[in-house]
């Protein structure tokens, strides 16, 4: 297992704003069956994690491949976290698994460890960001959940008093 490394930068620009709709289009989602379902090697389909990242058609796949810059705040062998380009609060970080899971409703039993890892990573990042007075974690799923990128991701939101109920 690779050691965790955390760093931050002051750049908040990820992609030109005129390209956001292209990157966030649901049309780029081709279905989870094309991708690896097993972090620890080959899935039944014979696709490993490196191949999964290589073939991921989403904007997050492009970020994982370093084709698009991101203001990365945390990375380890299972996930990557970076600042949202359209923050809903002073701190708004997206935490993505390196394995493509299109949406929470398509997660499988074998994804349990990576899903738990995403939440523990959110906790670590919240602490490093100084969110001592609280924060919110959100996973949007599908159309009614307002999911715009079909690669599961956890929003870590904080740095101000958040309203309730959300949405």
CSV table of N, CA and C in Angstrom, one decimal:
chain,number,residue,atom,x,y,z
A,1,UNK,N,0.8,-1.2,0.0
A,1,UNK,CA,0.0,0.0,0.0
A,1,UNK,C,0.9,1.2,0.0
A,2,UNK,N,0.6,2.2,-0.9
A,2,UNK,CA,1.4,3.4,-1.0
A,2,UNK,C,1.1,4.3,0.2
A,3,UNK,N,2.1,5.0,0.7
A,3,UNK,CA,1.8,5.9,1.8
A,3,UNK,C,0.9,7.1,1.4
A,4,UNK,N,0.2,7.6,2.3
A,4,UNK,CA,-0.6,8.8,2.1
A,4,UNK,C,0.2,10.0,2.0
A,5,UNK,N,-0.2,10.9,1.1
A,5,UNK,CA,0.5,12.2,1.1
A,5,UNK,C,-0.5,13.3,0.9
A,6,UNK,N,-0.3,14.3,1.7
A,6,UNK,CA,-1.3,15.4,1.6
A,6,UNK,C,-0.5,16.7,1.2
A,7,UNK,N,-1.1,17.5,0.4
A,7,UNK,CA,-0.5,18.8,0.1
A,7,UNK,C,-1.7,19.7,-0.5
A,8,UNK,N,-1.4,21.0,-0.5
A,8,UNK,CA,-2.4,21.9,-1.0
A,8,UNK,C,-1.7,22.9,-1.8
A,9,UNK,N,-2.4,23.6,-2.7
A,9,UNK,CA,-1.9,24.7,-3.5
A,9,UNK,C,-2.9,25.8,-3.5
A,10,UNK,N,-2.4,27.0,-3.9
A,10,UNK,CA,-3.3,28.1,-3.9
A,10,UNK,C,-4.2,28.2,-5.1
A,11,UNK,N,-3.8,27.5,-6.2
A,11,UNK,CA,-4.6,27.6,-7.4
A,11,UNK,C,-5.9,26.9,-7.3
A,12,UNK,N,-7.0,27.6,-7.6
A,12,UNK,CA,-8.4,27.1,-7.5
A,12,UNK,C,-8.9,26.8,-8.9
A,13,UNK,N,-8.2,27.1,-10.0
A,13,UNK,CA,-8.7,26.9,-11.3
A,13,UNK,C,-8.4,25.5,-11.8
A,14,UNK,N,-9.5,24.8,-12.2
A,14,UNK,CA,-9.3,23.5,-12.7
A,14,UNK,C,-9.4,23.4,-14.2
A,15,UNK,N,-10.5,23.9,-14.7
A,15,UNK,CA,-10.8,23.8,-16.2
A,15,UNK,C,-11.4,25.2,-16.6
A,16,UNK,N,-11.2,25.6,-17.8
A,16,UNK,CA,-11.9,26.8,-18.3
A,16,UNK,C,-13.4,26.6,-18.1
A,17,UNK,N,-14.1,27.7,-17.6
A,17,UNK,CA,-15.5,27.6,-17.3
A,17,UNK,C,-16.3,27.3,-18.5
A,18,UNK,N,-15.9,27.7,-19.7
A,18,UNK,CA,-16.7,27.4,-20.9
A,18,UNK,C,-16.7,25.9,-21.2
A,19,UNK,N,-15.8,25.1,-20.6
A,19,UNK,CA,-15.8,23.7,-20.9
A,19,UNK,C,-16.5,22.9,-19.8
A,20,UNK,N,-17.0,23.5,-18.8
A,20,UNK,CA,-17.6,22.7,-17.7
A,20,UNK,C,-18.7,21.9,-18.1
A,21,UNK,N,-19.7,22.4,-18.9
A,21,UNK,CA,-20.8,21.6,-19.3
A,21,UNK,C,-20.4,20.4,-20.1
A,22,UNK,N,-19.4,20.5,-20.9
A,22,UNK,CA,-18.9,19.4,-21.7
A,22,UNK,C,-18.3,18.3,-20.8
A,23,UNK,N,-17.6,18.7,-19.8
A,23,UNK,CA,-17.0,17.7,-18.8
A,23,UNK,C,-18.0,17.0,-18.0
A,24,UNK,N,-19.1,17.8,-17.6
A,24,UNK,CA,-20.0,17.3,-16.7
A,24,UNK,C,-21.3,16.6,-17.3
A,25,UNK,N,-21.2,16.3,-18.6
A,25,UNK,CA,-22.3,15.8,-19.3
A,25,UNK,C,-22.5,14.3,-19.0
A,26,UNK,N,-23.7,13.9,-18.7
A,26,UNK,CA,-24.0,12.5,-18.4
A,26,UNK,C,-23.7,11.7,-19.7
A,27,UNK,N,-23.7,12.2,-20.8
A,27,UNK,CA,-23.5,11.5,-22.1
A,27,UNK,C,-22.2,10.8,-22.1
A,28,UNK,N,-21.2,11.2,-21.3
A,28,UNK,CA,-19.9,10.6,-21.2
A,28,UNK,C,-19.9,9.3,-20.4
A,29,UNK,N,-21.0,9.1,-19.7
A,29,UNK,CA,-21.1,7.9,-18.8
A,29,UNK,C,-21.5,6.7,-19.7
A,30,UNK,N,-20.7,5.6,-19.7
A,30,UNK,CA,-21.0,4.5,-20.6
A,30,UNK,C,-21.4,3.2,-19.8
A,31,UNK,N,-21.5,3.3,-18.5
A,31,UNK,CA,-22.0,2.2,-17.7
A,31,UNK,C,-20.9,1.5,-17.0
A,32,UNK,N,-21.2,1.1,-15.8
A,32,UNK,CA,-20.2,0.5,-14.9
A,32,UNK,C,-19.7,-0.8,-15.3
A,33,UNK,N,-20.4,-1.6,-16.1
A,33,UNK,CA,-20.0,-2.9,-16.5
A,33,UNK,C,-18.7,-2.9,-17.3
A,34,UNK,N,-18.3,-1.7,-17.9
A,34,UNK,CA,-17.1,-1.6,-18.6
A,34,UNK,C,-15.8,-1.5,-17.8
A,35,UNK,N,-16.0,-1.4,-16.4
A,35,UNK,CA,-14.9,-1.0,-15.6
A,35,UNK,C,-14.7,-2.0,-14.5
A,36,UNK,N,-13.5,-2.0,-13.9
A,36,UNK,CA,-13.1,-2.8,-12.8
A,36,UNK,C,-14.0,-2.7,-11.6
A,37,UNK,N,-14.3,-3.8,-10.9
A,37,UNK,CA,-15.1,-3.7,-9.7
A,37,UNK,C,-14.3,-4.2,-8.5
A,38,UNK,N,-13.0,-4.4,-8.7
A,38,UNK,CA,-12.2,-5.0,-7.6
A,38,UNK,C,-10.9,-4.2,-7.5
A,39,UNK,N,-10.7,-3.5,-6.4
A,39,UNK,CA,-9.5,-2.7,-6.2
A,39,UNK,C,-8.2,-3.6,-6.0
A,40,UNK,N,-8.3,-4.8,-5.6
A,40,UNK,CA,-7.2,-5.6,-5.3
A,40,UNK,C,-6.8,-6.5,-6.5
A,41,UNK,N,-6.7,-5.9,-7.7
A,41,UNK,CA,-6.3,-6.8,-8.8
A,41,UNK,C,-7.4,-6.8,-9.9
A,42,UNK,N,-7.5,-8.0,-10.5
A,42,UNK,CA,-8.4,-8.1,-11.6
A,42,UNK,C,-9.8,-8.4,-11.2
A,43,UNK,N,-10.8,-7.9,-11.9
A,43,UNK,CA,-12.2,-8.2,-11.7
A,43,UNK,C,-12.5,-9.4,-12.6
A,44,UNK,N,-13.8,-9.8,-12.5
A,44,UNK,CA,-14.2,-10.9,-13.3
A,44,UNK,C,-14.0,-10.6,-14.8
A,45,UNK,N,-14.1,-9.3,-15.1
A,45,UNK,CA,-13.9,-8.8,-16.5
A,45,UNK,C,-12.5,-8.7,-16.9
A,46,UNK,N,-11.5,-8.9,-15.9
A,46,UNK,CA,-10.1,-8.9,-16.2
A,46,UNK,C,-9.5,-7.5,-16.3
A,47,UNK,N,-10.2,-6.5,-15.8
A,47,UNK,CA,-9.7,-5.1,-15.9
A,47,UNK,C,-9.1,-4.7,-14.5
A,48,UNK,N,-7.8,-4.3,-14.5
A,48,UNK,CA,-7.3,-3.9,-13.2
A,48,UNK,C,-7.5,-2.4,-12.9
A,49,UNK,N,-7.0,-1.9,-11.8
A,49,UNK,CA,-7.3,-0.5,-11.4
A,49,UNK,C,-6.6,0.4,-12.4
A,50,UNK,N,-5.4,0.1,-12.8
A,50,UNK,CA,-4.7,1.0,-13.7
A,50,UNK,C,-5.5,1.1,-15.0
A,51,UNK,N,-6.0,0.0,-15.5
A,51,UNK,CA,-6.8,0.0,-16.7
A,51,UNK,C,-8.1,0.8,-16.5
A,52,UNK,N,-8.7,0.6,-15.3
A,52,UNK,CA,-9.9,1.3,-14.9
A,52,UNK,C,-9.7,2.8,-15.0
A,53,UNK,N,-8.6,3.3,-14.5
A,53,UNK,CA,-8.3,4.8,-14.6
A,53,UNK,C,-8.1,5.2,-16.0
A,54,UNK,N,-7.4,4.4,-16.7
A,54,UNK,CA,-7.0,4.7,-18.1
A,54,UNK,C,-8.3,4.8,-19.0
A,55,UNK,N,-9.3,4.0,-18.7
A,55,UNK,CA,-10.5,4.0,-19.6
A,55,UNK,C,-11.7,4.8,-19.0
A,56,UNK,N,-11.5,5.4,-17.9
A,56,UNK,CA,-12.6,6.2,-17.2
A,56,UNK,C,-12.9,7.4,-18.1
A,57,UNK,N,-14.2,7.5,-18.6
A,57,UNK,CA,-14.5,8.6,-19.6
A,57,UNK,C,-14.9,9.9,-18.9
A,58,UNK,N,-15.0,9.9,-17.6
A,58,UNK,CA,-15.6,11.1,-16.9
A,58,UNK,C,-14.5,12.2,-16.7
A,59,UNK,N,-14.9,13.4,-16.3
A,59,UNK,CA,-14.0,14.4,-16.0
A,59,UNK,C,-13.0,14.0,-14.8
A,60,UNK,N,-13.6,13.2,-13.9
A,60,UNK,CA,-12.7,12.7,-12.8
A,60,UNK,C,-11.7,11.7,-13.3
A,61,UNK,N,-12.0,10.9,-14.4
A,61,UNK,CA,-11.0,10.1,-15.0
A,61,UNK,C,-9.9,10.9,-15.6
A,62,UNK,N,-10.2,12.0,-16.2
A,62,UNK,CA,-9.2,13.0,-16.8
A,62,UNK,C,-8.4,13.6,-15.7
A,63,UNK,N,-9.0,13.9,-14.5
A,63,UNK,CA,-8.2,14.4,-13.4
A,63,UNK,C,-7.3,13.3,-12.9
A,64,UNK,N,-7.8,12.1,-12.7
A,64,UNK,CA,-6.9,11.0,-12.2
A,64,UNK,C,-5.7,10.7,-13.2
A,65,UNK,N,-6.0,10.9,-14.5
A,65,UNK,CA,-4.9,10.7,-15.5
A,65,UNK,C,-4.0,11.9,-15.6
A,66,UNK,N,-4.3,13.0,-14.9
A,66,UNK,CA,-3.5,14.3,-14.9
A,66,UNK,C,-3.7,15.0,-16.3
A,67,UNK,N,-4.8,14.7,-17.0
A,67,UNK,CA,-5.1,15.4,-18.2
A,67,UNK,C,-5.7,16.8,-18.0
A,68,UNK,N,-6.3,16.9,-16.8
A,68,UNK,CA,-6.8,18.2,-16.4
A,68,UNK,C,-6.2,18.5,-15.0
A,69,UNK,N,-5.8,19.8,-14.8
A,69,UNK,CA,-5.2,20.1,-13.5
A,69,UNK,C,-6.3,20.2,-12.5
A,70,UNK,N,-5.9,19.9,-11.2
A,70,UNK,CA,-6.8,20.0,-10.1
A,70,UNK,C,-6.0,20.5,-8.9
A,71,UNK,N,-6.7,21.2,-8.0
A,71,UNK,CA,-6.1,21.7,-6.8
A,71,UNK,C,-6.2,20.5,-5.8
A,72,UNK,N,-5.3,19.6,-5.8
A,72,UNK,CA,-5.3,18.4,-5.0
A,72,UNK,C,-4.9,18.7,-3.6
A,73,UNK,N,-5.7,18.2,-2.7
A,73,UNK,CA,-5.4,18.4,-1.2
A,73,UNK,C,-5.0,17.1,-0.6
A,74,UNK,N,-5.3,15.9,-1.2
A,74,UNK,CA,-5.0,14.6,-0.6
A,74,UNK,C,-5.0,13.6,-1.7
A,75,UNK,N,-4.1,12.6,-1.6
A,75,UNK,CA,-4.1,11.5,-2.5
A,75,UNK,C,-3.4,10.3,-1.8
A,76,UNK,N,-4.0,9.1,-2.0
A,76,UNK,CA,-3.4,7.9,-1.6
A,76,UNK,C,-3.7,6.8,-2.6
A,77,UNK,N,-3.5,5.6,-2.4
A,77,UNK,CA,-3.6,4.5,-3.4
A,77,UNK,C,-5.1,4.2,-3.7
A,78,UNK,N,-6.0,4.7,-2.9
A,78,UNK,CA,-7.4,4.4,-3.2
A,78,UNK,C,-8.3,5.6,-3.6
A,79,UNK,N,-7.8,6.8,-3.2
A,79,UNK,CA,-8.7,8.0,-3.5
A,79,UNK,C,-7.8,9.2,-3.8
A,80,UNK,N,-8.5,10.2,-4.4
A,80,UNK,CA,-7.9,11.5,-4.7
A,80,UNK,C,-8.9,12.6,-4.2
A,81,UNK,N,-8.5,13.6,-3.6
A,81,UNK,CA,-9.3,14.7,-3.1
A,81,UNK,C,-8.8,16.0,-3.6
A,82,UNK,N,-9.8,16.9,-4.1
A,82,UNK,CA,-9.4,18.1,-4.7
A,82,UNK,C,-10.5,19.2,-4.5
A,83,UNK,N,-10.1,20.4,-4.6
A,83,UNK,CA,-11.1,21.5,-4.4
A,83,UNK,C,-12.1,21.6,-5.5
A,84,UNK,N,-13.4,21.8,-5.2
A,84,UNK,CA,-14.4,21.9,-6.2
A,84,UNK,C,-14.2,23.3,-6.9
A,85,UNK,N,-14.5,23.3,-8.2
A,85,UNK,CA,-14.3,24.5,-9.0
A,85,UNK,C,-15.5,25.5,-8.8
A,86,UNK,N,-16.6,25.0,-8.3
A,86,UNK,CA,-17.8,25.8,-8.0
A,86,UNK,C,-18.2,25.6,-6.6
A,87,UNK,N,-17.4,26.1,-5.6
A,87,UNK,CA,-17.6,25.8,-4.2
A,87,UNK,C,-19.0,26.3,-3.7
A,88,UNK,N,-19.6,25.5,-2.8
A,88,UNK,CA,-20.9,25.9,-2.2
A,88,UNK,C,-20.6,26.5,-0.8
A,89,UNK,N,-19.3,26.5,-0.4
A,89,UNK,CA,-18.9,27.0,0.9
A,89,UNK,C,-17.4,27.3,0.9
A,90,UNK,N,-16.9,28.0,1.9
A,90,UNK,CA,-15.5,28.3,1.8
A,90,UNK,C,-14.6,27.1,1.6
A,91,UNK,N,-15.0,26.0,2.2
A,91,UNK,CA,-14.3,24.7,2.0
A,91,UNK,C,-15.2,23.8,1.3
A,92,UNK,N,-14.9,23.4,0.1
A,92,UNK,CA,-15.7,22.4,-0.7
A,92,UNK,C,-14.7,21.6,-1.5
A,93,UNK,N,-14.6,20.3,-1.0
A,93,UNK,CA,-13.6,19.4,-1.6
A,93,UNK,C,-14.3,18.2,-2.0
A,94,UNK,N,-13.9,17.7,-3.2
A,94,UNK,CA,-14.5,16.4,-3.7
A,94,UNK,C,-13.5,15.3,-3.5
A,95,UNK,N,-14.0,14.2,-3.0
A,95,UNK,CA,-13.2,13.0,-2.7
A,95,UNK,C,-13.7,11.9,-3.6
A,96,UNK,N,-12.8,11.4,-4.4
A,96,UNK,CA,-13.2,10.4,-5.4
A,96,UNK,C,-12.4,9.1,-5.2
A,97,UNK,N,-13.1,8.0,-5.4
A,97,UNK,CA,-12.3,6.7,-5.4
A,97,UNK,C,-11.5,6.6,-6.7
A,98,UNK,N,-10.4,6.0,-6.7
A,98,UNK,CA,-9.7,5.8,-8.0
A,98,UNK,C,-10.3,4.8,-8.9
A,99,UNK,N,-11.1,3.9,-8.2
A,99,UNK,CA,-11.9,2.9,-9.0
A,99,UNK,C,-13.2,3.6,-9.4
A,100,UNK,N,-13.6,3.4,-10.6
A,100,UNK,CA,-14.9,4.0,-11.0
A,100,UNK,C,-16.0,3.2,-10.5
A,101,UNK,N,-16.8,3.9,-9.7
A,101,UNK,CA,-18.1,3.4,-9.2
A,101,UNK,C,-19.0,4.5,-9.7
A,102,UNK,N,-19.8,4.3,-10.7
A,102,UNK,CA,-20.6,5.4,-11.3
A,102,UNK,C,-21.5,6.1,-10.3
A,103,UNK,N,-22.2,5.4,-9.5
A,103,UNK,CA,-23.1,6.0,-8.5
A,103,UNK,C,-23.3,5.1,-7.3
A,104,UNK,N,-23.7,5.7,-6.2
A,104,UNK,CA,-23.9,4.9,-5.0
A,104,UNK,C,-24.8,3.7,-5.2
A,105,UNK,N,-25.9,4.0,-6.0
A,105,UNK,CA,-26.9,2.9,-6.2
A,105,UNK,C,-26.3,1.7,-6.9
A,106,UNK,N,-25.1,1.8,-7.5
A,106,UNK,CA,-24.5,0.7,-8.2
A,106,UNK,C,-23.3,0.2,-7.4
A,107,UNK,N,-23.0,0.6,-6.2
A,107,UNK,CA,-22.0,0.1,-5.4
A,107,UNK,C,-22.3,-1.4,-5.1
A,108,UNK,N,-21.3,-2.2,-4.9
A,108,UNK,CA,-21.5,-3.6,-4.6
A,108,UNK,C,-20.8,-3.9,-3.3
A,109,UNK,N,-21.1,-5.1,-2.8
A,109,UNK,CA,-20.5,-5.5,-1.5
A,109,UNK,C,-19.0,-5.3,-1.5
A,110,UNK,N,-18.3,-5.6,-2.6
A,110,UNK,CA,-16.9,-5.5,-2.7
A,110,UNK,C,-16.4,-4.1,-2.6
A,111,UNK,N,-17.3,-3.1,-2.7
A,111,UNK,CA,-16.9,-1.7,-2.6
A,111,UNK,C,-17.0,-1.2,-1.2
A,112,UNK,N,-17.3,-2.0,-0.2
A,112,UNK,CA,-17.5,-1.6,1.2
A,112,UNK,C,-16.3,-0.9,1.7
A,113,UNK,N,-15.1,-1.5,1.5
A,113,UNK,CA,-13.9,-0.9,2.1
A,113,UNK,C,-13.6,0.4,1.5
A,114,UNK,N,-13.7,0.6,0.2
A,114,UNK,CA,-13.4,1.9,-0.4
A,114,UNK,C,-14.4,3.0,0.0
A,115,UNK,N,-15.7,2.6,0.1
A,115,UNK,CA,-16.7,3.5,0.6
A,115,UNK,C,-16.4,4.0,2.0
A,116,UNK,N,-16.0,3.1,2.9
A,116,UNK,CA,-15.6,3.5,4.2
A,116,UNK,C,-14.4,4.4,4.2
A,117,UNK,N,-13.4,4.0,3.3
A,117,UNK,CA,-12.2,4.8,3.2
A,117,UNK,C,-12.5,6.2,2.8
A,118,UNK,N,-13.4,6.4,1.9
A,118,UNK,CA,-13.8,7.8,1.5
A,118,UNK,C,-14.2,8.6,2.6
A,119,UNK,N,-15.1,8.1,3.5
A,119,UNK,CA,-15.6,8.8,4.7
A,119,UNK,C,-14.5,9.1,5.7
A,120,UNK,N,-13.6,8.1,5.9
A,120,UNK,CA,-12.5,8.4,6.8
A,120,UNK,C,-11.5,9.4,6.3
A,121,UNK,N,-11.4,9.4,4.9
A,121,UNK,CA,-10.5,10.4,4.3
A,121,UNK,C,-11.2,11.8,4.5
A,122,UNK,N,-12.5,11.9,4.3
A,122,UNK,CA,-13.2,13.1,4.6
A,122,UNK,C,-12.9,13.7,6.0
A,123,UNK,N,-12.9,12.8,6.9
A,123,UNK,CA,-12.6,13.1,8.3
A,123,UNK,C,-11.2,13.7,8.4
A,124,UNK,N,-10.2,13.0,7.8
A,124,UNK,CA,-8.8,13.5,7.9
A,124,UNK,C,-8.7,14.9,7.2
A,125,UNK,N,-9.3,15.0,6.1
A,125,UNK,CA,-9.2,16.3,5.4
A,125,UNK,C,-9.9,17.4,6.1
A,126,UNK,N,-11.1,17.1,6.7
A,126,UNK,CA,-11.8,18.1,7.5
A,126,UNK,C,-10.9,18.6,8.7
A,127,UNK,N,-10.2,17.7,9.3
A,127,UNK,CA,-9.3,18.1,10.4
A,127,UNK,C,-8.2,19.0,9.9
A,128,UNK,N,-7.6,18.6,8.7
A,128,UNK,CA,-6.4,19.3,8.2
A,128,UNK,C,-6.9,20.7,7.7
A,129,UNK,N,-8.2,20.8,7.3
A,129,UNK,CA,-8.7,22.1,6.8
A,129,UNK,C,-9.2,23.0,7.9
A,130,UNK,N,-9.1,22.5,9.2
A,130,UNK,CA,-9.6,23.3,10.3
A,130,UNK,C,-11.1,23.4,10.5
A,131,UNK,N,-11.8,22.4,10.0
A,131,UNK,CA,-13.3,22.4,10.1
A,131,UNK,C,-13.7,21.9,11.5
A,132,UNK,N,-13.2,22.5,12.5
A,132,UNK,CA,-13.5,22.0,13.9
A,132,UNK,C,-14.9,22.2,14.4
A,133,UNK,N,-15.6,23.2,13.7
A,133,UNK,CA,-17.0,23.5,14.1
A,133,UNK,C,-18.0,22.7,13.4
A,134,UNK,N,-17.5,21.8,12.5
A,134,UNK,CA,-18.4,21.0,11.8
A,134,UNK,C,-18.3,21.1,10.3
A,135,UNK,N,-18.9,20.1,9.6
A,135,UNK,CA,-18.8,20.0,8.1
A,135,UNK,C,-19.9,19.1,7.7
A,136,UNK,N,-20.2,19.0,6.4
A,136,UNK,CA,-21.2,18.2,5.8
A,136,UNK,C,-20.5,17.3,4.8
A,137,UNK,N,-21.0,16.0,4.7
A,137,UNK,CA,-20.6,15.2,3.6
A,137,UNK,C,-21.8,14.8,2.8
A,138,UNK,N,-21.7,14.8,1.5
A,138,UNK,CA,-22.8,14.6,0.6
A,138,UNK,C,-22.4,13.7,-0.5
A,139,UNK,N,-23.2,12.7,-0.8
A,139,UNK,CA,-23.1,11.9,-2.0
A,139,UNK,C,-24.4,12.0,-2.8
A,140,UNK,N,-24.3,12.7,-4.0
A,140,UNK,CA,-25.5,12.8,-4.8
A,140,UNK,C,-25.6,11.6,-5.7
A,141,UNK,N,-26.8,11.1,-5.9
A,141,UNK,CA,-27.0,9.9,-6.7
A,141,UNK,C,-28.1,10.1,-7.7
A,142,UNK,N,-27.8,10.0,-9.0
A,142,UNK,CA,-28.7,10.0,-10.1
A,142,UNK,C,-29.4,11.4,-10.3
A,143,UNK,N,-30.4,11.4,-11.2
A,143,UNK,CA,-31.1,12.6,-11.6
A,143,UNK,C,-31.7,13.4,-10.4
A,144,UNK,N,-32.5,12.7,-9.6
A,144,UNK,CA,-33.2,13.4,-8.5
A,144,UNK,C,-32.2,13.8,-7.4
A,145,UNK,N,-31.1,13.1,-7.3
A,145,UNK,CA,-30.1,13.5,-6.3
A,145,UNK,C,-29.1,14.5,-6.9
A,146,UNK,N,-29.4,15.0,-8.1
A,146,UNK,CA,-28.5,16.1,-8.7
A,146,UNK,C,-27.1,15.6,-9.0
A,147,UNK,N,-26.9,14.4,-9.3
A,147,UNK,CA,-25.6,13.9,-9.7
A,147,UNK,C,-25.2,14.4,-11.1
A,148,UNK,N,-24.1,15.0,-11.3
A,148,UNK,CA,-23.7,15.6,-12.6
A,148,UNK,C,-22.5,14.9,-13.2
A,149,UNK,N,-21.7,14.2,-12.3
A,149,UNK,CA,-20.6,13.4,-12.8
A,149,UNK,C,-20.8,12.0,-12.4
A,150,UNK,N,-20.8,11.1,-13.3
A,150,UNK,CA,-21.2,9.7,-13.0
A,150,UNK,C,-19.9,8.9,-12.7
A,151,UNK,N,-19.3,9.4,-11.6
A,151,UNK,CA,-18.2,8.7,-10.9
A,151,UNK,C,-18.4,9.1,-9.5
A,152,UNK,N,-18.8,8.2,-8.6
A,152,UNK,CA,-19.2,8.5,-7.3
A,152,UNK,C,-18.1,9.4,-6.6
A,153,UNK,N,-18.6,10.4,-5.9
A,153,UNK,CA,-17.7,11.3,-5.2
A,153,UNK,C,-18.4,11.8,-3.9
A,154,UNK,N,-17.6,12.1,-2.9
A,154,UNK,CA,-18.1,12.7,-1.7
A,154,UNK,C,-17.8,14.1,-1.7
A,155,UNK,N,-18.8,15.0,-1.4
A,155,UNK,CA,-18.6,16.4,-1.2
A,155,UNK,C,-18.3,16.6,0.2
A,156,UNK,N,-17.2,17.3,0.6
A,156,UNK,CA,-16.8,17.7,1.9
A,156,UNK,C,-17.0,19.2,1.9
A,157,UNK,N,-18.0,19.7,2.7
A,157,UNK,CA,-18.4,21.1,2.6
A,157,UNK,C,-18.4,21.7,4.1
A,158,UNK,N,-17.8,22.8,4.2
A,158,UNK,CA,-17.7,23.5,5.5
A,158,UNK,C,-17.1,24.8,5.5
A,159,UNK,N,-16.7,25.3,6.6
A,159,UNK,CA,-16.1,26.6,6.7
A,159,UNK,C,-17.1,27.8,7.0
A,160,UNK,N,-18.4,27.4,7.1
A,160,UNK,CA,-19.4,28.4,7.5
A,160,UNK,C,-20.6,27.6,8.0
A,161,UNK,N,-21.6,28.3,8.6
A,161,UNK,CA,-22.8,27.7,9.1
A,161,UNK,C,-23.6,27.3,7.9
A,162,UNK,N,-23.9,26.0,7.8
A,162,UNK,CA,-24.7,25.5,6.7
A,162,UNK,C,-26.2,25.4,7.1
A,163,UNK,N,-27.0,25.6,6.1
A,163,UNK,CA,-28.5,25.6,6.3
A,163,UNK,C,-29.0,24.2,6.3
A,164,UNK,N,-30.2,24.1,6.9
A,164,UNK,CA,-30.9,22.8,6.9
A,164,UNK,C,-32.4,23.1,6.7
A,165,UNK,N,-33.1,22.3,6.0
A,165,UNK,CA,-32.7,21.2,5.2
A,165,UNK,C,-31.9,21.6,3.9
A,166,UNK,N,-31.0,20.7,3.5
A,166,UNK,CA,-30.3,21.0,2.2
A,166,UNK,C,-31.3,20.9,1.0
A,167,UNK,N,-31.0,21.5,-0.1
A,167,UNK,CA,-31.7,21.3,-1.3
A,167,UNK,C,-33.1,21.9,-1.3
